[in-house]
Each structure stands twice: as C-alpha cells, then as structure tokens.
XYZ file of N, CA, C and O in Angstrom:
340
model
N 0.843 -1.187 0.000
C 0.000 0.000 0.000
C 0.884 1.245 0.000
O 1.950 1.278 0.597
N 0.425 2.272 -0.670
C 1.169 3.517 -0.749
C 1.095 4.284 0.566
O 0.112 4.236 1.291
N 2.150 5.051 0.865
C 2.170 5.878 2.075
C 0.980 6.829 2.103
O 0.451 7.133 3.165
N 0.560 7.278 0.937
C -0.568 8.223 0.864
C -1.855 7.605 1.410
O -2.795 8.321 1.730
N -1.903 6.294 1.488
C -3.114 5.615 1.942
C -3.121 5.323 3.440
O -3.997 4.613 3.924
N -2.166 5.870 4.172
C -2.146 5.689 5.617
C -3.461 6.196 6.207
O -3.938 7.262 5.851
N -4.051 5.435 7.060
C -5.321 5.739 7.731
C -6.532 5.680 6.802
O -7.634 6.031 7.204
N -6.337 5.229 5.576
C -7.470 5.099 4.660
C -8.470 4.070 5.170
O -9.664 4.156 4.882
N -7.992 3.128 5.983
C -8.889 2.120 6.551
C -9.984 2.751 7.403
O -11.120 2.265 7.427
N -9.681 3.858 8.055
C -10.693 4.525 8.889
C -11.804 5.114 8.024
O -12.989 4.973 8.324
N -11.429 5.755 6.941
C -12.429 6.304 6.019
C -13.226 5.168 5.386
O -14.452 5.246 5.250
N -12.539 4.122 5.031
C -13.205 2.976 4.412
C -14.227 2.348 5.353
O -15.321 1.973 4.935
N -13.885 2.252 6.624
C -14.817 1.697 7.609
C -16.063 2.565 7.750
O -17.175 2.049 7.917
N -15.892 3.887 7.700
C -17.046 4.788 7.792
C -17.948 4.689 6.571
O -19.169 4.833 6.665
N -17.350 4.451 5.411
C -18.108 4.423 4.159
C -18.608 3.029 3.784
O -19.440 2.892 2.874
N -18.135 2.005 4.476
C -18.487 0.624 4.133
C -19.998 0.372 4.064
O -20.455 -0.312 3.146
N -20.817 0.900 4.989
C -22.254 0.647 4.879
C -22.858 1.161 3.566
O -23.732 0.511 2.987
N -22.385 2.308 3.081
C -22.870 2.823 1.798
C -22.418 1.927 0.646
O -23.184 1.655 -0.282
N -21.181 1.476 0.710
C -20.660 0.594 -0.335
C -21.446 -0.716 -0.348
O -21.807 -1.222 -1.417
N -21.741 -1.266 0.817
C -22.521 -2.500 0.895
C -23.929 -2.299 0.343
O -24.470 -3.161 -0.344
N -24.521 -1.161 0.633
C -25.879 -0.873 0.176
C -25.947 -0.815 -1.351
O -26.889 -1.320 -1.954
N -24.954 -0.196 -1.976
C -24.998 0.023 -3.418
C -24.176 -0.978 -4.220
O -24.298 -1.023 -5.444
N -23.348 -1.756 -3.546
C -22.582 -2.813 -4.208
C -21.722 -2.305 -5.351
O -21.192 -1.198 -5.326
N -21.588 -3.126 -6.408
C -20.706 -2.767 -7.520
C -21.182 -1.555 -8.321
O -20.421 -1.004 -9.105
N -22.413 -1.125 -8.111
C -22.915 0.057 -8.828
C -22.211 1.328 -8.365
O -22.244 2.344 -9.052
N -21.560 1.278 -7.208
C -20.830 2.434 -6.664
C -19.407 1.992 -6.369
O -19.177 1.156 -5.496
N -18.449 2.537 -7.109
C -17.051 2.153 -6.892
C -16.509 2.844 -5.641
O -17.011 3.886 -5.213
N -15.469 2.257 -5.077
C -14.807 2.893 -3.943
C -14.242 4.234 -4.372
O -14.282 5.207 -3.632
N -13.715 4.302 -5.582
C -13.163 5.562 -6.083
C -14.200 6.668 -6.099
O -13.955 7.780 -5.623
N -15.390 6.361 -6.650
C -16.467 7.361 -6.677
C -16.925 7.713 -5.267
O -17.212 8.872 -4.965
N -16.987 6.723 -4.398
C -17.450 6.968 -3.032
C -16.500 7.902 -2.281
O -16.935 8.831 -1.598
N -15.197 7.699 -2.436
C -14.224 8.576 -1.780
C -14.302 9.996 -2.335
O -14.279 10.974 -1.581
N -14.388 10.121 -3.657
C -14.453 11.449 -4.270
C -15.743 12.161 -3.877
O -15.746 13.351 -3.530
N -16.857 11.446 -3.898
C -18.133 12.044 -3.511
C -18.112 12.472 -2.047
O -18.579 13.560 -1.703
N -17.539 11.655 -1.188
C -17.439 11.994 0.237
C -16.621 13.258 0.449
O -17.000 14.127 1.234
N -15.510 13.367 -0.246
C -14.687 14.570 -0.139
C -15.410 15.798 -0.653
O -15.341 16.876 -0.059
N -16.138 15.643 -1.759
C -16.902 16.744 -2.333
C -17.966 17.225 -1.355
O -18.130 18.431 -1.130
N -18.675 16.282 -0.739
C -19.715 16.632 0.234
C -19.100 17.303 1.455
O -19.638 18.283 1.973
N -17.945 16.810 1.910
C -17.286 17.398 3.080
C -16.859 18.837 2.807
O -17.080 19.731 3.639
N -16.289 19.071 1.642
C -15.867 20.438 1.290
C -17.079 21.355 1.205
O -17.063 22.483 1.707
N -18.156 20.863 0.599
C -19.381 21.662 0.498
C -19.957 21.967 1.879
O -20.368 23.101 2.154
N -19.946 20.973 2.776
C -20.484 21.164 4.130
C -19.687 22.197 4.917
O -20.235 22.878 5.784
N -18.402 22.338 4.590
C -17.562 23.313 5.281
C -17.588 24.676 4.607
O -16.872 25.588 5.001
N -18.408 24.812 3.565
C -18.532 26.091 2.895
C -17.505 26.338 1.810
O -17.387 27.445 1.292
N -16.771 25.299 1.467
C -15.753 25.455 0.440
C -16.334 25.411 -0.955
O -17.517 25.116 -1.145
N -15.518 25.697 -1.936
C -16.007 25.679 -3.322
C -16.235 24.256 -3.800
O -15.446 23.362 -3.508
N -17.314 24.049 -4.505
C -17.609 22.737 -5.066
C -17.452 22.833 -6.576
O -18.084 23.666 -7.224
N -16.597 22.003 -7.109
C -16.321 22.034 -8.530
C -17.177 21.036 -9.295
O -17.081 20.948 -10.502
N -17.989 20.278 -8.600
C -18.842 19.294 -9.246
C -18.353 17.884 -8.976
O -17.277 17.664 -8.417
N -19.153 16.937 -9.380
C -18.828 15.529 -9.186
C -19.149 14.781 -10.469
O -20.211 14.974 -11.056
N -18.230 13.970 -10.908
C -18.429 13.168 -12.111
C -18.128 11.722 -11.756
O -16.978 11.361 -11.515
N -19.163 10.907 -11.661
C -19.001 9.502 -11.314
C -18.638 8.659 -12.520
O -18.553 9.136 -13.640
N -18.408 7.386 -12.276
C -18.141 6.448 -13.350
C -16.811 5.730 -13.223
O -16.413 4.988 -14.113
N -16.127 5.923 -12.097
C -14.856 5.229 -11.907
C -15.121 3.742 -11.708
O -16.147 3.352 -11.185
N -14.170 2.933 -12.113
C -14.268 1.487 -11.937
C -13.096 1.057 -11.061
O -11.941 1.395 -11.342
N -13.401 0.326 -9.998
C -12.344 -0.129 -9.097
C -11.516 -1.226 -9.762
O -12.041 -2.121 -10.409
N -10.194 -1.151 -9.581
C -9.274 -2.173 -10.054
C -9.191 -3.242 -8.969
O -9.147 -2.926 -7.779
N -9.139 -4.495 -9.367
C -9.149 -5.587 -8.396
C -7.949 -5.576 -7.456
O -8.088 -5.794 -6.268
N -6.765 -5.329 -7.994
C -5.573 -5.410 -7.151
C -4.639 -4.208 -7.255
O -3.578 -4.202 -6.658
N -5.007 -3.217 -8.030
C -4.184 -2.019 -8.149
C -3.052 -2.126 -9.149
O -2.301 -1.174 -9.330
N -2.923 -3.271 -9.823
C -1.798 -3.452 -10.731
C -1.862 -2.518 -11.940
O -0.831 -2.243 -12.552
N -3.042 -2.041 -12.286
C -3.168 -1.120 -13.416
C -3.162 0.342 -12.989
O -3.332 1.238 -13.814
N -2.978 0.602 -11.698
C -2.997 1.972 -11.192
C -1.715 2.705 -11.571
O -0.643 2.109 -11.644
N -1.850 3.990 -11.797
C -0.688 4.818 -12.071
C 0.059 5.102 -10.773
O -0.550 5.220 -9.711
N 1.348 5.220 -10.865
C 2.150 5.561 -9.694
C 1.784 6.967 -9.225
O 1.506 7.850 -10.036
N 1.785 7.174 -7.920
C 1.507 8.493 -7.374
C 2.720 9.391 -7.532
O 3.846 8.933 -7.643
N 2.460 10.645 -7.523
C 3.560 11.600 -7.603
C 3.254 12.665 -8.630
O 2.283 12.578 -9.365
N 4.083 13.667 -8.682
C 3.832 14.769 -9.613
C 4.011 14.332 -11.065
O 4.873 13.512 -11.371
N 3.201 14.910 -11.920
C 3.317 14.668 -13.353
C 4.474 15.512 -13.895
O 4.969 16.422 -13.224
N 4.914 15.244 -15.125
C 5.976 16.081 -15.708
C 5.578 17.563 -15.744
O 6.415 18.429 -15.518
N 4.296 17.850 -16.023
C 3.833 19.241 -16.040
C 3.939 19.871 -14.656
O 4.351 21.020 -14.516
N 3.572 19.120 -13.613
C 3.676 19.657 -12.253
C 5.136 19.931 -11.892
O 5.444 20.949 -11.283
N 6.013 19.029 -12.255
C 7.434 19.230 -11.962
C 7.978 20.467 -12.677
O 8.787 21.202 -12.138
N 7.498 20.680 -13.908
C 7.986 21.786 -14.710
C 7.480 23.143 -14.218
O 8.253 24.081 -14.059
N 6.184 23.229 -13.964
C 5.561 24.522 -13.629
C 5.463 24.804 -12.137
O 5.462 25.950 -11.716
N 5.343 23.772 -11.323
C 5.182 23.948 -9.870
C 6.042 22.925 -9.129
O 5.520 22.009 -8.497
N 7.351 23.063 -9.191
C 8.214 22.080 -8.537
C 8.013 22.083 -7.020
O 7.660 23.097 -6.435
N 8.225 20.940 -6.449
C 8.065 20.777 -5.000
C 9.355 20.155 -4.447
O 9.501 18.955 -4.418
N 10.303 20.997 -4.019
C 11.590 20.474 -3.579
C 11.479 19.574 -2.337
O 12.256 18.646 -2.195
N 10.520 19.839 -1.474
C 10.313 18.996 -0.290
C 8.910 18.411 -0.403
O 7.922 19.145 -0.389
N 8.843 17.106 -0.572
C 7.563 16.440 -0.781
C 6.570 16.824 0.318
O 6.857 16.700 1.501
N 5.418 17.313 -0.096
C 4.383 17.698 0.854
C 4.511 19.124 1.349
O 3.691 19.583 2.132
N 5.547 19.839 0.939
C 5.759 21.207 1.396
C 6.029 22.106 0.189
O 7.120 22.638 0.032
N 5.028 22.217 -0.670
C 5.194 22.991 -1.900
C 4.749 24.427 -1.679
O 3.627 24.678 -1.246
N 5.631 25.362 -1.934
C 5.281 26.774 -1.756
C 5.514 27.547 -3.024
O 6.180 27.129 -3.917
C-alpha cells in the first residue's frame, strides 16, 4: 500500500455501509471522491462538481504511480515532498 493511503482504513470503515448498500454500482473511487466533495461543500468550500463512473481495479496493478506529473514538476516544482510553496 502507498504511504498516501495511511489511515485510509478509517475512512473505508465509515463508508463501508454505503458501499454495501450500493454494491458494484458504486465504486470505492467514486465513493471517496463524492465523500470529499460533500465534506468540502459542508464546510462552505467551493464545489467544482462531481463526475461519477470510476471502476475499481481488483488489485491495483493497473494503477498509475503516485507523484507529480511532468507538467507539475515543470511549472510547480516541489523540492520537499508535501511542502510545496
């Protein structure tokens, strides 16, 4: 598991009843994104919209590696991971 997923089990446990209710019709990816969107909206933050349709990968083998894209490195470099100014 990636370091970025530390404590993801806690969020997953909170969302599990919704996932069980909707089964494969609702991917974990969509559920996490929707939850974050709702949380930001509840706190009065800007909502950019929600677009569902993600499909969960069985084992993550087809997932892209995390990290900055070449464009991010070029235009917004982050010399200290997690501390980009």
